[in-house]
PDB file of C-alpha atoms and ligand atoms in Angstrom:
ATOM      1  CA  MET K   1     107.809 108.232 131.176  1.00 90.00           C
ATOM      2  CA  GLU K   2     107.522 110.185 127.904  1.00 96.00           C
ATOM      3  CA  LEU K   3     107.234 107.650 125.367  1.00 98.00           C
ATOM      4  CA  ALA K   4     107.314 110.013 122.297  1.00 98.00           C
ATOM      5  CA  SER K   5     110.806 110.843 122.639  1.00 97.00           C
ATOM      6  CA  ILE K   6     114.221 109.942 121.201  1.00 97.00           C
ATOM      7  CA  ASP K   7     115.559 109.441 124.703  1.00 97.00           C
ATOM      8  CA  THR K   8     113.028 106.826 125.481  1.00 98.00           C
ATOM      9  CA  ILE K   9     113.525 105.096 122.313  1.00 98.00           C
ATOM     10  CA  ARG K  10     117.537 105.138 122.889  1.00 97.00           C
ATOM     11  CA  TYR K  11     116.651 103.716 126.401  1.00 97.00           C
ATOM     12  CA  VAL K  12     114.624 101.004 124.973  1.00 97.00           C
ATOM     13  CA  CYS K  13     117.222  99.809 122.438  1.00 97.00           C
ATOM     14  CA  ASP K  14     119.923  99.785 125.272  1.00 98.00           C
ATOM     15  CA  LYS K  15     117.842  98.135 127.902  1.00 98.00           C
ATOM     16  CA  TYR K  16     116.120  95.464 125.666  1.00 98.00           C
ATOM     17  CA  GLY K  17     118.440  95.289 122.844  1.00 97.00           C
ATOM     18  CA  PHE K  18     115.514  96.197 120.487  1.00 98.00           C
ATOM     19  CA  ALA K  19     116.803  96.836 116.918  1.00 97.00           C
ATOM     20  CA  PHE K  20     114.383  98.582 114.263  1.00 98.00           C
ATOM     21  CA  SER K  21     112.863  96.608 111.466  1.00 97.00           C
ATOM     22  CA  LYS K  22     112.298  98.366 108.174  1.00 95.00           C
ATOM     23  CA  ASP K  23     110.350  95.454 106.945  1.00 96.00           C
ATOM     24  CA  LEU K  24     107.751  95.849 109.751  1.00 98.00           C
ATOM     25  CA  GLY K  25     107.619  99.633 109.036  1.00 97.00           C
ATOM     26  CA  GLN K  26     108.878 100.547 112.435  1.00 98.00           C
ATOM     27  CA  ASN K  27     109.094 104.421 112.507  1.00 98.00           C
ATOM     28  CA  PHE K  28     108.140 105.477 115.972  1.00 98.00           C
ATOM     29  CA  LEU K  29     106.672 108.669 117.036  1.00 98.00           C
ATOM     30  CA  THR K  30     109.038 111.296 118.753  1.00 98.00           C
ATOM     31  CA  ASP K  31     106.720 114.304 118.927  1.00 98.00           C
ATOM     32  CA  PRO K  32     104.315 113.899 122.113  1.00 98.00           C
ATOM     33  CA  ARG K  33     101.837 116.281 120.441  1.00 98.00           C
ATOM     34  CA  ILE K  34     101.024 113.705 117.801  1.00 98.00           C
ATOM     35  CA  PRO K  35      99.718 110.670 119.672  1.00 98.00           C
ATOM     36  CA  GLU K  36      97.803 113.116 121.784  1.00 98.00           C
ATOM     37  CA  ALA K  37      96.233 114.706 118.632  1.00 98.00           C
ATOM     38  CA  ILE K  38      95.460 111.341 117.027  1.00 98.00           C
ATOM     39  CA  ALA K  39      93.832 109.855 120.258  1.00 98.00           C
ATOM     40  CA  GLN K  40      91.664 113.145 120.445  1.00 98.00           C
ATOM     41  CA  GLY K  41      90.864 113.035 116.713  1.00 98.00           C
ATOM     42  CA  ALA K  42      89.757 109.526 117.040  1.00 98.00           C
ATOM     43  CA  GLY K  43      87.105 110.353 119.646  1.00 98.00           C
ATOM     44  CA  VAL K  44      87.829 107.326 121.863  1.00 98.00           C
ATOM     45  CA  GLU K  45      86.704 108.872 125.205  1.00 98.00           C
ATOM     46  CA  GLY K  46      85.059 106.105 127.375  1.00 97.00           C
ATOM     47  CA  LYS K  47      85.229 103.712 124.233  1.00 98.00           C
ATOM     48  CA  CYS K  48      86.793 100.489 123.409  1.00 98.00           C
ATOM     49  CA  VAL K  49      89.769 100.586 121.002  1.00 98.00           C
ATOM     50  CA  LEU K  50      91.739  98.215 118.897  1.00 99.00           C
ATOM     51  CA  GLU K  51      95.081  99.489 117.948  1.00 99.00           C
ATOM     52  CA  VAL K  52      97.388  97.954 115.285  1.00 98.00           C
ATOM     53  CA  GLY K  53     101.183  98.003 115.760  1.00 98.00           C
ATOM     54  CA  PRO K  54     101.671  99.680 119.202  1.00 98.00           C
ATOM     55  CA  GLY K  55     105.435  99.734 118.819  1.00 98.00           C
ATOM     56  CA  ILE K  56     106.757 100.655 122.303  1.00 98.00           C
ATOM     57  CA  GLY K  57     103.325 101.824 123.320  1.00 98.00           C
ATOM     58  CA  THR K  58     103.454 105.522 122.372  1.00 98.00           C
ATOM     59  CA  LEU K  59     100.004 105.968 120.916  1.00 98.00           C
ATOM     60  CA  THR K  60      98.708 103.207 123.143  1.00 98.00           C
ATOM     61  CA  ALA K  61      99.414 105.344 126.253  1.00 98.00           C
ATOM     62  CA  SER K  62      97.482 108.395 124.678  1.00 98.00           C
ATOM     63  CA  LEU K  63      94.606 106.228 123.843  1.00 98.00           C
ATOM     64  CA  ALA K  64      94.414 104.529 127.300  1.00 98.00           C
ATOM     65  CA  SER K  65      94.305 107.760 128.991  1.00 98.00           C
ATOM     66  CA  ARG K  66      91.011 108.414 127.278  1.00 98.00           C
ATOM     67  CA  ALA K  67      89.385 105.137 126.334  1.00 98.00           C
ATOM     68  CA  LYS K  68      87.607 102.425 128.513  1.00 98.00           C
ATOM     69  CA  ALA K  69      90.096  99.803 127.192  1.00 98.00           C
ATOM     70  CA  VAL K  70      92.632  99.340 124.667  1.00 98.00           C
ATOM     71  CA  CYS K  71      93.839  96.168 123.064  1.00 98.00           C
ATOM     72  CA  ALA K  72      96.958  96.446 120.990  1.00 98.00           C
ATOM     73  CA  LEU K  73      97.875  93.985 118.234  1.00 98.00           C
ATOM     74  CA  GLU K  74     101.655  93.598 117.731  1.00 98.00           C
ATOM     75  CA  LEU K  75     103.580  91.398 115.193  1.00 98.00           C
ATOM     76  CA  ASP K  76     107.155  91.878 116.579  1.00 98.00           C
ATOM     77  CA  LYS K  77     107.545  89.925 119.757  1.00 98.00           C
ATOM     78  CA  SER K  78     110.830  91.574 120.642  1.00 98.00           C
ATOM     79  CA  LEU K  79     108.589  94.549 121.726  1.00 98.00           C
ATOM     80  CA  PHE K  80     106.718  92.744 124.312  1.00 98.00           C
ATOM     81  CA  PRO K  81     108.973  93.028 127.178  1.00 98.00           C
ATOM     82  CA  VAL K  82     109.154  96.801 126.268  1.00 98.00           C
ATOM     83  CA  LEU K  83     105.224  96.992 126.329  1.00 98.00           C
ATOM     84  CA  ASP K  84     105.256  95.211 129.786  1.00 98.00           C
ATOM     85  CA  GLU K  85     107.220  98.184 131.105  1.00 98.00           C
ATOM     86  CA  THR K  86     105.710 101.094 129.156  1.00 98.00           C
ATOM     87  CA  LEU K  87     102.060 100.036 129.574  1.00 98.00           C
ATOM     88  CA  ALA K  88     102.259  99.116 133.156  1.00 98.00           C
ATOM     89  CA  PRO K  89     100.874 102.419 134.265  1.00 98.00           C
ATOM     90  CA  TYR K  90      97.617 101.766 132.129  1.00 98.00           C
ATOM     91  CA  PRO K  91      95.831  98.789 133.457  1.00 98.00           C
ATOM     92  CA  ASN K  92      93.030  99.344 130.864  1.00 98.00           C
ATOM     93  CA  ALA K  93      95.646  98.626 128.048  1.00 98.00           C
ATOM     94  CA  ALA K  94      96.694  95.242 126.944  1.00 98.00           C
ATOM     95  CA  TYR K  95      98.635  93.773 124.012  1.00 98.00           C
ATOM     96  CA  VAL K  96      98.192  90.622 121.939  1.00 98.00           C
ATOM     97  CA  SER K  97     100.593  88.975 119.584  1.00 98.00           C
ATOM     98  CA  GLY K  98      99.423  88.724 115.968  1.00 98.00           C
ATOM     99  CA  ASP K  99      99.512  89.941 112.423  1.00 98.00           C
ATOM    100  CA  VAL K 100      96.913  92.541 111.328  1.00 98.00           C
ATOM    101  CA  MET K 101      96.777  90.533 107.983  1.00 98.00           C
ATOM    102  CA  LYS K 102      95.984  87.174 109.503  1.00 98.00           C
ATOM    103  CA  THR K 103      94.061  87.897 112.653  1.00 98.00           C
ATOM    104  CA  ASP K 104      90.397  87.637 112.799  1.00 98.00           C
ATOM    105  CA  LEU K 105      90.014  91.342 113.980  1.00 98.00           C
ATOM    106  CA  ALA K 106      86.156  90.997 114.387  1.00 98.00           C
ATOM    107  CA  ALA K 107      86.723  87.917 116.623  1.00 98.00           C
ATOM    108  CA  LEU K 108      89.582  89.553 118.463  1.00 98.00           C
ATOM    109  CA  ALA K 109      87.314  92.597 119.345  1.00 98.00           C
ATOM    110  CA  ASP K 110      84.534  90.378 120.333  1.00 98.00           C
ATOM    111  CA  GLU K 111      86.731  88.267 122.604  1.00 98.00           C
ATOM    112  CA  LYS K 112      88.541  91.304 124.251  1.00 98.00           C
ATOM    113  CA  PHE K 113      85.548  93.656 124.531  1.00 98.00           C
ATOM    114  CA  GLY K 114      82.390  91.607 124.240  1.00 98.00           C
ATOM    115  CA  ALA K 115      80.132  90.886 121.189  1.00 97.00           C
ATOM    116  CA  GLY K 116      78.149  93.838 120.254  1.00 92.00           C
ATOM    117  CA  GLU K 117      80.418  96.288 122.040  1.00 97.00           C
ATOM    118  CA  PRO K 118      81.205  99.429 119.710  1.00 98.00           C
ATOM    119  CA  VAL K 119      84.854  99.352 118.944  1.00 98.00           C
ATOM    120  CA  CYS K 120      87.091 101.995 117.386  1.00 98.00           C
ATOM    121  CA  ALA K 121      90.196 100.940 115.259  1.00 98.00           C
ATOM    122  CA  VAL K 122      93.252 103.244 115.602  1.00 99.00           C
ATOM    123  CA  SER K 123      96.640 102.887 114.217  1.00 98.00           C
ATOM    124  CA  ASN K 124      99.920 104.371 113.045  1.00 98.00           C
ATOM    125  CA  LEU K 125      99.905 101.789 110.260  1.00 98.00           C
ATOM    126  CA  PRO K 126     103.167 100.235 109.246  1.00 96.00           C
ATOM    127  CA  TYR K 127     103.916 101.448 105.664  1.00 91.00           C
ATOM    128  CA  CYS K 128     104.467  97.893 104.377  1.00 92.00           C
ATOM    129  CA  VAL K 129     100.740  96.924 104.630  1.00 97.00           C
ATOM    130  CA  THR K 130      98.879 100.346 104.338  1.00 97.00           C
ATOM    131  CA  THR K 131      96.366  99.459 101.611  1.00 98.00           C
ATOM    132  CA  PRO K 132      95.671  95.894 102.564  1.00 98.00           C
ATOM    133  CA  ALA K 133      95.273  96.579 106.283  1.00 98.00           C
ATOM    134  CA  ILE K 134      92.942  99.391 105.668  1.00 98.00           C
ATOM    135  CA  LEU K 135      90.606  97.307 103.415  1.00 98.00           C
ATOM    136  CA  ARG K 136      90.919  94.383 105.881  1.00 98.00           C
ATOM    137  CA  ILE K 137      89.988  96.549 108.905  1.00 98.00           C
ATOM    138  CA  LEU K 138      87.174  98.227 107.060  1.00 98.00           C
ATOM    139  CA  GLY K 139      86.050  94.857 105.541  1.00 97.00           C
ATOM    140  CA  THR K 140      85.185  93.299 108.963  1.00 97.00           C
ATOM    141  CA  GLY K 141      82.322  95.620 109.353  1.00 97.00           C
ATOM    142  CA  ARG K 142      83.092  95.301 113.113  1.00 98.00           C
ATOM    143  CA  PHE K 143      84.495  98.816 113.751  1.00 98.00           C
ATOM    144  CA  GLU K 144      82.312 102.054 114.251  1.00 98.00           C
ATOM    145  CA  SER K 145      85.367 104.072 113.142  1.00 98.00           C
ATOM    146  CA  VAL K 146      88.734 103.594 111.960  1.00 98.00           C
ATOM    147  CA  THR K 147      91.555 106.430 112.494  1.00 98.00           C
ATOM    148  CA  VAL K 148      94.734 105.777 110.828  1.00 98.00           C
ATOM    149  CA  MET K 149      98.012 107.639 110.187  1.00 98.00           C
ATOM    150  CA  ILE K 150      99.335 106.614 106.654  1.00 98.00           C
ATOM    151  CA  GLN K 151     101.755 108.127 104.117  1.00 98.00           C
ATOM    152  CA  LYS K 152     100.468 111.475 102.652  1.00 98.00           C
ATOM    153  CA  GLU K 153     100.336 110.145  99.062  1.00 97.00           C
ATOM    154  CA  ALA K 154      98.156 107.041 100.149  1.00 98.00           C
ATOM    155  CA  ALA K 155      95.790 109.309 102.168  1.00 98.00           C
ATOM    156  CA  LYS K 156      95.187 111.434  98.954  1.00 98.00           C
ATOM    157  CA  LYS K 157      93.747 108.370  97.360  1.00 98.00           C
ATOM    158  CA  LEU K 158      91.188 108.167 100.028  1.00 98.00           C
ATOM    159  CA  THR K 159      90.100 111.692 100.086  1.00 98.00           C
ATOM    160  CA  CYS K 160      89.706 112.241  96.410  1.00 97.00           C
ATOM    161  CA  SER K 161      86.823 111.763  94.060  1.00 96.00           C
ATOM    162  CA  PRO K 162      86.119 110.056  90.649  1.00 95.00           C
ATOM    163  CA  GLY K 163      87.894 112.298  88.007  1.00 91.00           C
ATOM    164  CA  ASP K 164      90.826 113.001  90.071  1.00 95.00           C
ATOM    165  CA  SER K 165      94.058 111.339  88.908  1.00 94.00           C
ATOM    166  CA  GLN K 166      94.525 109.650  92.327  1.00 96.00           C
ATOM    167  CA  TRP K 167      91.033 107.991  92.160  1.00 97.00           C
ATOM    168  CA  CYS K 168      91.539 104.095  92.085  1.00 97.00           C
ATOM    169  CA  LEU K 169      90.153 100.795  93.017  1.00 97.00           C
ATOM    170  CA  PHE K 170      91.466 101.301  96.667  1.00 98.00           C
ATOM    171  CA  SER K 171      89.619 104.800  96.832  1.00 98.00           C
ATOM    172  CA  ALA K 172      86.327 103.151  95.696  1.00 98.00           C
ATOM    173  CA  LEU K 173      86.546 100.097  97.979  1.00 98.00           C
ATOM    174  CA  ALA K 174      87.307 102.180 101.073  1.00 98.00           C
ATOM    175  CA  THR K 175      84.741 105.008 100.287  1.00 98.00           C
ATOM    176  CA  TYR K 176      82.056 102.263  99.982  1.00 98.00           C
ATOM    177  CA  ARG K 177      82.833 101.187 103.446  1.00 98.00           C
ATOM    178  CA  ALA K 178      83.444 104.529 105.321  1.00 98.00           C
ATOM    179  CA  ASP K 179      82.923 108.251 105.168  1.00 98.00           C
ATOM    180  CA  ILE K 180      86.621 109.526 105.195  1.00 98.00           C
ATOM    181  CA  LYS K 181      88.020 112.897 106.152  1.00 98.00           C
ATOM    182  CA  LYS K 182      91.608 114.206 106.570  1.00 98.00           C
ATOM    183  CA  LEU K 183      92.289 115.206 110.143  1.00 98.00           C
ATOM    184  CA  PHE K 184      95.853 116.571 109.897  1.00 98.00           C
ATOM    185  CA  ASP K 185      99.216 116.114 108.347  1.00 98.00           C
ATOM    186  CA  VAL K 186     102.340 114.798 110.169  1.00 98.00           C
ATOM    187  CA  SER K 187     105.756 115.952 109.258  1.00 98.00           C
ATOM    188  CA  LYS K 188     108.284 113.074 108.543  1.00 98.00           C
ATOM    189  CA  GLY K 189     110.552 114.723 111.196  1.00 98.00           C
ATOM    190  CA  CYS K 190     108.095 113.453 113.863  1.00 98.00           C
ATOM    191  CA  PHE K 191     109.415 109.968 113.644  1.00 98.00           C
ATOM    192  CA  TYR K 192     112.459 107.870 114.505  1.00 98.00           C
ATOM    193  CA  PRO K 193     113.855 106.589 112.032  1.00 97.00           C
ATOM    194  CA  GLN K 194     112.714 109.471 109.912  1.00 97.00           C
ATOM    195  CA  PRO K 195     110.813 108.087 106.784  1.00 97.00           C
ATOM    196  CA  LYS K 196     111.212 109.402 103.406  1.00 96.00           C
ATOM    197  CA  VAL K 197     107.619 110.921 103.218  1.00 97.00           C
ATOM    198  CA  ASP K 198     105.281 113.082 105.437  1.00 98.00           C
ATOM    199  CA  SER K 199     102.072 111.436 106.764  1.00 98.00           C
ATOM    200  CA  THR K 200      98.364 112.104 107.119  1.00 98.00           C
ATOM    201  CA  VAL K 201      95.910 111.004 109.833  1.00 98.00           C
ATOM    202  CA  LEU K 202      92.606 110.076 108.350  1.00 98.00           C
ATOM    203  CA  GLY K 203      89.251 109.758 110.364  1.00 98.00           C
ATOM    204  CA  MET K 204      86.931 107.181 108.878  1.00 98.00           C
ATOM    205  CA  THR K 205      83.233 106.745 110.034  1.00 98.00           C
ATOM    206  CA  CYS K 206      82.279 103.206 109.021  1.00 98.00           C
ATOM    207  CA  LYS K 207      78.927 102.676 107.145  1.00 97.00           C
ATOM    208  CA  LYS K 208      76.702  99.631 107.616  1.00 94.00           C
ATOM    209  CA  VAL K 209      76.855  97.471 104.440  1.00 94.00           C
ATOM    210  CA  ASP K 210      75.077  94.236 103.534  1.00 93.00           C
ATOM    211  CA  PRO K 211      77.696  91.575 103.111  1.00 92.00           C
ATOM    212  CA  PRO K 212      76.414  90.138  99.780  1.00 91.00           C
ATOM    213  CA  LEU K 213      76.104  93.671  98.496  1.00 94.00           C
ATOM    214  CA  ALA K 214      79.559  94.423  99.560  1.00 96.00           C
ATOM    215  CA  ASP K 215      80.951  91.403  97.868  1.00 95.00           C
ATOM    216  CA  ALA K 216      79.085  92.233  94.559  1.00 94.00           C
ATOM    217  CA  PHE K 217      80.599  95.916  94.907  1.00 97.00           C
ATOM    218  CA  GLU K 218      84.099  94.482  95.177  1.00 97.00           C
ATOM    219  CA  ARG K 219      83.585  92.448  92.076  1.00 94.00           C
ATOM    220  CA  VAL K 220      82.246  95.081  89.980  1.00 95.00           C
ATOM    221  CA  ALA K 221      84.635  97.867  91.146  1.00 97.00           C
ATOM    222  CA  THR K 222      87.523  95.397  90.611  1.00 96.00           C
ATOM    223  CA  ALA K 223      86.285  94.605  87.106  1.00 94.00           C
ATOM    224  CA  LEU K 224      85.720  98.427  86.376  1.00 95.00           C
ATOM    225  CA  PHE K 225      89.283  99.326  87.601  1.00 95.00           C
ATOM    226  CA  ALA K 226      91.039  96.429  85.950  1.00 93.00           C
ATOM    227  CA  GLN K 227      89.877  97.891  82.650  1.00 88.00           C
ATOM    228  CA  ARG K 228      89.412 101.528  83.675  1.00 84.00           C
ATOM    229  CA  ARG K 229      89.652 103.003  80.308  1.00 84.00           C
ATOM    230  CA  LYS K 230      87.307 100.581  78.743  1.00 90.00           C
ATOM    231  CA  THR K 231      83.565 101.272  78.479  1.00 93.00           C
ATOM    232  CA  VAL K 232      81.450 100.237  81.176  1.00 94.00           C
ATOM    233  CA  LYS K 233      79.333  98.173  78.869  1.00 92.00           C
ATOM    234  CA  ASN K 234      82.339  96.421  77.684  1.00 91.00           C
ATOM    235  CA  THR K 235      83.408  95.641  81.214  1.00 93.00           C
ATOM    236  CA  ILE K 236      80.029  94.608  82.558  1.00 91.00           C
ATOM    237  CA  SER K 237      79.225  92.258  79.677  1.00 89.00           C
ATOM    238  CA  ARG K 238      82.217  90.381  80.428  1.00 89.00           C
ATOM    239  CA  MET K 239      81.498  89.704  84.010  1.00 87.00           C
ATOM    240  CA  PRO K 240      80.661  86.055  85.012  1.00 84.00           C
ATOM    241  CA  GLY K 241      76.807  85.379  85.102  1.00 78.00           C
ATOM    242  CA  LEU K 242      75.728  88.279  82.916  1.00 80.00           C
ATOM    243  CA  SER K 243      74.985  88.138  79.085  1.00 82.00           C
ATOM    244  CA  GLY K 244      75.709  91.261  76.971  1.00 82.00           C
ATOM    245  CA  THR K 245      71.890  91.949  76.772  1.00 87.00           C
ATOM    246  CA  GLU K 246      71.418  91.722  80.616  1.00 86.00           C
ATOM    247  CA  ALA K 247      74.683  93.944  81.014  1.00 87.00           C
ATOM    248  CA  GLY K 248      72.981  96.642  78.791  1.00 90.00           C
ATOM    249  CA  ALA K 249      69.656  96.486  80.588  1.00 91.00           C
ATOM    250  CA  LEU K 250      71.302  96.730  83.939  1.00 91.00           C
ATOM    251  CA  LEU K 251      73.245  99.771  82.902  1.00 95.00           C
ATOM    252  CA  SER K 252      69.822 101.248  81.612  1.00 95.00           C
ATOM    253  CA  SER K 253      68.068 100.526  85.059  1.00 94.00           C
ATOM    254  CA  ALA K 254      71.016 101.914  86.918  1.00 95.00           C
ATOM    255  CA  GLY K 255      70.904 105.152  84.837  1.00 95.00           C
ATOM    256  CA  ILE K 256      74.403 104.894  83.669  1.00 96.00           C
ATOM    257  CA  ASP K 257      75.534 105.792  80.237  1.00 96.00           C
ATOM    258  CA  PRO K 258      77.146 102.591  78.851  1.00 94.00           C
ATOM    259  CA  SER K 259      79.908 104.410  76.811  1.00 95.00           C
ATOM    260  CA  ARG K 260      81.221 105.938  80.102  1.00 95.00           C
ATOM    261  CA  ARG K 261      84.697 104.734  81.315  1.00 94.00           C
ATOM    262  CA  GLY K 262      84.729 102.576  84.445  1.00 93.00           C
ATOM    263  CA  GLU K 263      87.083 105.067  86.155  1.00 92.00           C
ATOM    264  CA  THR K 264      84.402 107.817  86.058  1.00 95.00           C
ATOM    265  CA  LEU K 265      81.725 106.149  88.145  1.00 96.00           C
ATOM    266  CA  SER K 266      80.867 107.381  91.670  1.00 97.00           C
ATOM    267  CA  VAL K 267      80.727 104.947  94.463  1.00 97.00           C
ATOM    268  CA  ASP K 268      76.913 105.272  94.562  1.00 97.00           C
ATOM    269  CA  GLU K 269      76.742 104.280  90.822  1.00 97.00           C
ATOM    270  CA  ILE K 270      79.054 101.212  91.428  1.00 97.00           C
ATOM    271  CA  ALA K 271      76.789 100.223  94.414  1.00 97.00           C
ATOM    272  CA  ARG K 272      73.642 100.705  92.369  1.00 96.00           C
ATOM    273  CA  LEU K 273      75.022  98.483  89.612  1.00 95.00           C
ATOM    274  CA  ALA K 274      76.275  96.005  92.107  1.00 94.00           C
ATOM    275  CA  GLY K 275      72.784  95.877  93.681  1.00 93.00           C
ATOM    276  CA  LEU K 276      70.950  95.391  90.437  1.00 92.00           C
ATOM    277  CA  MET K 277      73.530  92.727  89.274  1.00 88.00           C
ATOM    278  CA  VAL K 278      72.761  90.640  92.564  1.00 86.00           C
ATOM    279  CA  GLN K 279      69.015  90.725  91.571  1.00 85.00           C
ATOM    280  CA  THR K 280      69.545  89.793  88.168  1.00 80.00           C
ATOM    281  CA  ILE K 281      71.914  86.887  88.882  1.00 73.00           C
ATOM    282  CA  GLN K 282      69.516  85.740  91.526  1.00 72.00           C
ATOM    283  CA  LYS K 283      66.517  85.842  89.095  1.00 70.00           C
ATOM    284  CA  ASP K 284      68.479  84.021  86.468  1.00 65.00           C
ATOM    285  CA  PRO K 285      71.368  81.967  87.944  1.00 60.00           C
ATOM    286  CA  ALA K 286      72.224  80.308  84.739  1.00 53.00           C
TER     287      ALA K 286
HETATM  288  N1  SAM B 301     102.369 103.058 117.260  1.00 63.99           N
HETATM  289  C1  SAM B 301     103.813 103.228 117.407  1.00 63.99           C
HETATM  290  C2  SAM B 301     104.096 104.625 117.003  1.00 63.99           C
HETATM  291  O1  SAM B 301     103.144 105.421 116.625  1.00 63.99           O
HETATM  292  O2  SAM B 301     105.237 105.188 117.524  1.00 63.99           O
HETATM  293  C3  SAM B 301     104.548 102.332 116.311  1.00 63.99           C
HETATM  294  C4  SAM B 301     104.110 102.571 115.044  1.00 63.99           C
HETATM  295  S1  SAM B 301     104.907 101.866 113.753  1.00 63.99           S
HETATM  296  C5  SAM B 301     104.682 102.713 112.281  1.00 63.99           C
HETATM  297  C6  SAM B 301     103.969 100.311 113.211  1.00 63.99           C
HETATM  298  C7  SAM B 301     103.813  99.193 114.098  1.00 63.99           C
HETATM  299  O3  SAM B 301     103.308  98.175 113.575  1.00 63.99           O
HETATM  300  C8  SAM B 301     105.518  98.564 114.617  1.00 63.99           C
HETATM  301  O4  SAM B 301     105.315  98.338 116.173  1.00 63.99           O
HETATM  302  C9  SAM B 301     105.426  97.164 113.972  1.00 63.99           C
HETATM  303  O5  SAM B 301     106.245  96.192 114.742  1.00 63.99           O
HETATM  304  C10 SAM B 301     103.961  96.955 113.901  1.00 63.99           C
HETATM  305  N2  SAM B 301     103.658  95.965 112.731  1.00 63.99           N
HETATM  306  C11 SAM B 301     104.171  95.830 111.537  1.00 63.99           C
HETATM  307  N3  SAM B 301     103.636  94.867 110.637  1.00 63.99           N
HETATM  308  C12 SAM B 301     102.540  94.510 111.489  1.00 63.99           C
HETATM  309  C13 SAM B 301     101.539  93.588 111.243  1.00 63.99           C
HETATM  310  N4  SAM B 301     101.435  93.028 110.073  1.00 63.99           N
HETATM  311  N5  SAM B 301     100.555  93.319 112.273  1.00 63.99           N
HETATM  312  C14 SAM B 301     100.559  94.000 113.253  1.00 63.99           C
HETATM  313  N6  SAM B 301     101.628  94.843 113.752  1.00 63.99           N
HETATM  314  C15 SAM B 301     102.524  95.040 112.687  1.00 63.99           C
END
């Protein structure tokens, strides 16, 4: 059965009484070239894959044709009888019930594939949770790569640099966790129901990060972007655990001009600042 097809979607709606939910970002692929290109771009050959939001299993099937095993996490239980039918030809594919924003994704990967087994995350993400879901998936530190299809505008935030108008906290947090590259654009005409905007597929290669440093990075980046037009010195000296003098010394050690604005700092500079801040607070916890 060709799953990326409007006829199959109609068949599913008739046979299972399935009704699309806008709240769950249910826009299913209808162009069979797209799931194939995503699965190919994700480089999942012989690997274990955690997919978020299988829908009727369109991308799941393309992934399962290449991967060692696929576990797909779906929130909408009304899709389960559909998936029982559409994934039947793929014994290496299974689905589980859950919410990407609540499920312990690292524990799920360990449980389904074994602790220590490298796992790729792949998703045609529901629009409603794009930003938090990407940060949550990257934040687990459990995946070797993350391949996602998201709105084109959101994708621009993840492929820009400091100084670009799109650069924001989301850009900094995601870029800290992964090397991100654009794979290809997908026209809104490739989905049913048709969304208002085009999409982009991004490939992210996850970096190894030290959890305490990642926490500090998040705190520093959040503070910098909350007051993105203020000077770095002003923002850093207001952070808990740091005196004004310490903030100045810290910026000087990091080689960062204190009069710069927070939004201009590169991810490496924020990481340097966060690392020095952890050392300063550890030395002088009061
Ligand atoms: N993978 C299918 C495709 O490409 O045609 C469907 C993608 S559709 C954009 C998003 C899917 O994510 C839907 O199946 C929806 O029910 C599911 N979903 C929405 N919110 C979710 C959540 N919080 N956790 C897990 N799945 C979710």
